[in-house]
C-alpha atoms as a PDB file:
ATOM      1  CA  UNK A   1      -4.925   8.463 -13.149  1.00  0.00           C
ATOM      2  CA  UNK A   2      -1.288   7.950 -14.190  1.00  0.00           C
ATOM      3  CA  UNK A   3       0.921  11.025 -13.816  1.00  0.00           C
ATOM      4  CA  UNK A   4       4.405   9.663 -14.409  1.00  0.00           C
ATOM      5  CA  UNK A   5       5.973   6.842 -16.437  1.00  0.00           C
ATOM      6  CA  UNK A   6       7.566   5.278 -13.344  1.00  0.00           C
ATOM      7  CA  UNK A   7       5.720   3.560 -10.500  1.00  0.00           C
ATOM      8  CA  UNK A   8       7.299   2.772  -7.156  1.00  0.00           C
ATOM      9  CA  UNK A   9       5.252  -0.072  -5.699  1.00  0.00           C
ATOM     10  CA  UNK A  10       4.863  -1.570  -2.252  1.00  0.00           C
ATOM     11  CA  UNK A  11       2.487  -3.408   0.063  1.00  0.00           C
ATOM     12  CA  UNK A  12       1.352  -2.380   3.550  1.00  0.00           C
ATOM     13  CA  UNK A  13      -0.137  -4.829   6.038  1.00  0.00           C
ATOM     14  CA  UNK A  14      -0.725  -5.120   9.787  1.00  0.00           C
ATOM     15  CA  UNK A  15       2.646  -5.173  11.541  1.00  0.00           C
ATOM     16  CA  UNK A  16       4.407  -2.749   9.180  1.00  0.00           C
ATOM     17  CA  UNK A  17       3.218   0.397  11.007  1.00  0.00           C
ATOM     18  CA  UNK A  18       6.506   1.116  12.783  1.00  0.00           C
ATOM     19  CA  UNK A  19       8.337   1.311   9.443  1.00  0.00           C
ATOM     20  CA  UNK A  20       5.900   3.300   7.280  1.00  0.00           C
ATOM     21  CA  UNK A  21       6.960   6.790   8.370  1.00  0.00           C
ATOM     22  CA  UNK A  22      10.609   6.038   7.523  1.00  0.00           C
ATOM     23  CA  UNK A  23       9.509   4.485   4.229  1.00  0.00           C
ATOM     24  CA  UNK A  24       7.543   7.593   3.267  1.00  0.00           C
ATOM     25  CA  UNK A  25      10.338   9.924   4.392  1.00  0.00           C
ATOM     26  CA  UNK A  26      12.864   7.987   2.347  1.00  0.00           C
ATOM     27  CA  UNK A  27      10.720   8.294  -0.799  1.00  0.00           C
ATOM     28  CA  UNK A  28      10.004  11.989  -0.200  1.00  0.00           C
ATOM     29  CA  UNK A  29      13.728  12.615   0.268  1.00  0.00           C
ATOM     30  CA  UNK A  30      14.685  11.209  -3.141  1.00  0.00           C
ATOM     31  CA  UNK A  31      16.358  13.599  -5.553  1.00  0.00           C
ATOM     32  CA  UNK A  32      14.446  12.068  -8.471  1.00  0.00           C
ATOM     33  CA  UNK A  33      10.750  12.627  -7.816  1.00  0.00           C
ATOM     34  CA  UNK A  34       9.102  11.806 -11.143  1.00  0.00           C
ATOM     35  CA  UNK A  35       7.337   8.673  -9.954  1.00  0.00           C
ATOM     36  CA  UNK A  36       3.938   7.642  -8.672  1.00  0.00           C
ATOM     37  CA  UNK A  37       3.650   5.571  -5.520  1.00  0.00           C
ATOM     38  CA  UNK A  38       1.351   2.568  -5.858  1.00  0.00           C
ATOM     39  CA  UNK A  39       0.542   0.922  -2.522  1.00  0.00           C
ATOM     40  CA  UNK A  40      -1.528  -2.210  -2.094  1.00  0.00           C
ATOM     41  CA  UNK A  41      -3.117  -2.366   1.333  1.00  0.00           C
ATOM     42  CA  UNK A  42      -3.449  -5.879   2.726  1.00  0.00           C
ATOM     43  CA  UNK A  43      -5.616  -5.196   5.769  1.00  0.00           C
ATOM     44  CA  UNK A  44      -3.884  -2.224   7.415  1.00  0.00           C
ATOM     45  CA  UNK A  45      -6.877  -0.320   8.767  1.00  0.00           C
ATOM     46  CA  UNK A  46      -4.930   2.906   9.410  1.00  0.00           C
ATOM     47  CA  UNK A  47      -3.147   3.052   6.034  1.00  0.00           C
ATOM     48  CA  UNK A  48      -4.710   6.380   4.992  1.00  0.00           C
ATOM     49  CA  UNK A  49      -3.507   8.111   8.154  1.00  0.00           C
ATOM     50  CA  UNK A  50       0.137   7.343   7.336  1.00  0.00           C
ATOM     51  CA  UNK A  51      -0.018   8.828   3.848  1.00  0.00           C
ATOM     52  CA  UNK A  52      -2.414  11.765   4.383  1.00  0.00           C
ATOM     53  CA  UNK A  53       0.315  14.424   4.803  1.00  0.00           C
ATOM     54  CA  UNK A  54       2.636  12.990   2.186  1.00  0.00           C
ATOM     55  CA  UNK A  55       3.681  14.996  -0.861  1.00  0.00           C
ATOM     56  CA  UNK A  56       3.929  11.798  -2.924  1.00  0.00           C
ATOM     57  CA  UNK A  57       1.602  11.131  -5.834  1.00  0.00           C
ATOM     58  CA  UNK A  58      -0.050   8.180  -4.111  1.00  0.00           C
ATOM     59  CA  UNK A  59      -2.497   5.623  -5.385  1.00  0.00           C
ATOM     60  CA  UNK A  60      -3.733   3.277  -2.651  1.00  0.00           C
ATOM     61  CA  UNK A  61      -5.628   0.073  -3.471  1.00  0.00           C
ATOM     62  CA  UNK A  62      -7.016  -2.595  -1.156  1.00  0.00           C
ATOM     63  CA  UNK A  63      -6.023  -6.220  -1.692  1.00  0.00           C
ATOM     64  CA  UNK A  64      -5.816  -9.557   0.087  1.00  0.00           C
ATOM     65  CA  UNK A  65      -4.487 -13.026  -0.512  1.00  0.00           C
ATOM     66  CA  UNK A  66      -1.249 -14.920  -0.222  1.00  0.00           C
ATOM     67  CA  UNK A  67       2.042 -13.036  -0.701  1.00  0.00           C
ATOM     68  CA  UNK A  68       2.371 -14.433  -4.228  1.00  0.00           C
ATOM     69  CA  UNK A  69      -1.223 -13.482  -5.114  1.00  0.00           C
ATOM     70  CA  UNK A  70      -0.684  -9.958  -3.792  1.00  0.00           C
ATOM     71  CA  UNK A  71       2.500  -9.611  -5.869  1.00  0.00           C
ATOM     72  CA  UNK A  72       0.565 -10.809  -8.917  1.00  0.00           C
ATOM     73  CA  UNK A  73      -2.191  -8.266  -8.174  1.00  0.00           C
ATOM     74  CA  UNK A  74       0.416  -5.522  -7.816  1.00  0.00           C
ATOM     75  CA  UNK A  75       2.067  -6.307 -11.131  1.00  0.00           C
ATOM     76  CA  UNK A  76      -1.329  -6.534 -12.847  1.00  0.00           C
ATOM     77  CA  UNK A  77      -2.378  -3.166 -11.374  1.00  0.00           C
ATOM     78  CA  UNK A  78       0.797  -1.468 -12.640  1.00  0.00           C
ATOM     79  CA  UNK A  79       0.323  -2.951 -16.116  1.00  0.00           C
ATOM     80  CA  UNK A  80      -3.355  -1.971 -16.165  1.00  0.00           C
ATOM     81  CA  UNK A  81      -2.437   1.597 -15.191  1.00  0.00           C
ATOM     82  CA  UNK A  82       0.025   1.790 -18.093  1.00  0.00           C
ATOM     83  CA  UNK A  83       3.348   2.421 -16.361  1.00  0.00           C
ATOM     84  CA  UNK A  84       6.523   2.024 -18.425  1.00  0.00           C
ATOM     85  CA  UNK A  85       8.870   1.246 -15.495  1.00  0.00           C
ATOM     86  CA  UNK A  86       8.378  -0.266 -12.058  1.00  0.00           C
ATOM     87  CA  UNK A  87      10.522  -0.004  -8.946  1.00  0.00           C
ATOM     88  CA  UNK A  88       9.625  -2.566  -6.293  1.00  0.00           C
ATOM     89  CA  UNK A  89      10.057  -1.450  -2.687  1.00  0.00           C
ATOM     90  CA  UNK A  90       9.564  -2.896   0.769  1.00  0.00           C
ATOM     91  CA  UNK A  91       7.614  -0.790   3.219  1.00  0.00           C
ATOM     92  CA  UNK A  92       9.411  -2.475   6.091  1.00  0.00           C
END
């Protein structure tokens, strides 16, 4: 499942929709592209539609809980997937 050694991670949730396209564009526009994008989806029903035309190597996982629990789940997911480096990002 892992393609690169670096994971850029973020969380999407209801209310972040107006920022997601800019978030994706900003990641696609990076000069350095050797990263996987790991997104935890906390209840955003339309999350797949935002990422469907993206050129990013995306891995999307559903989650729920408090902000601290979601961050814990995100860190655990990245460790479980075997990434060497993590870059935390805000989708908003």
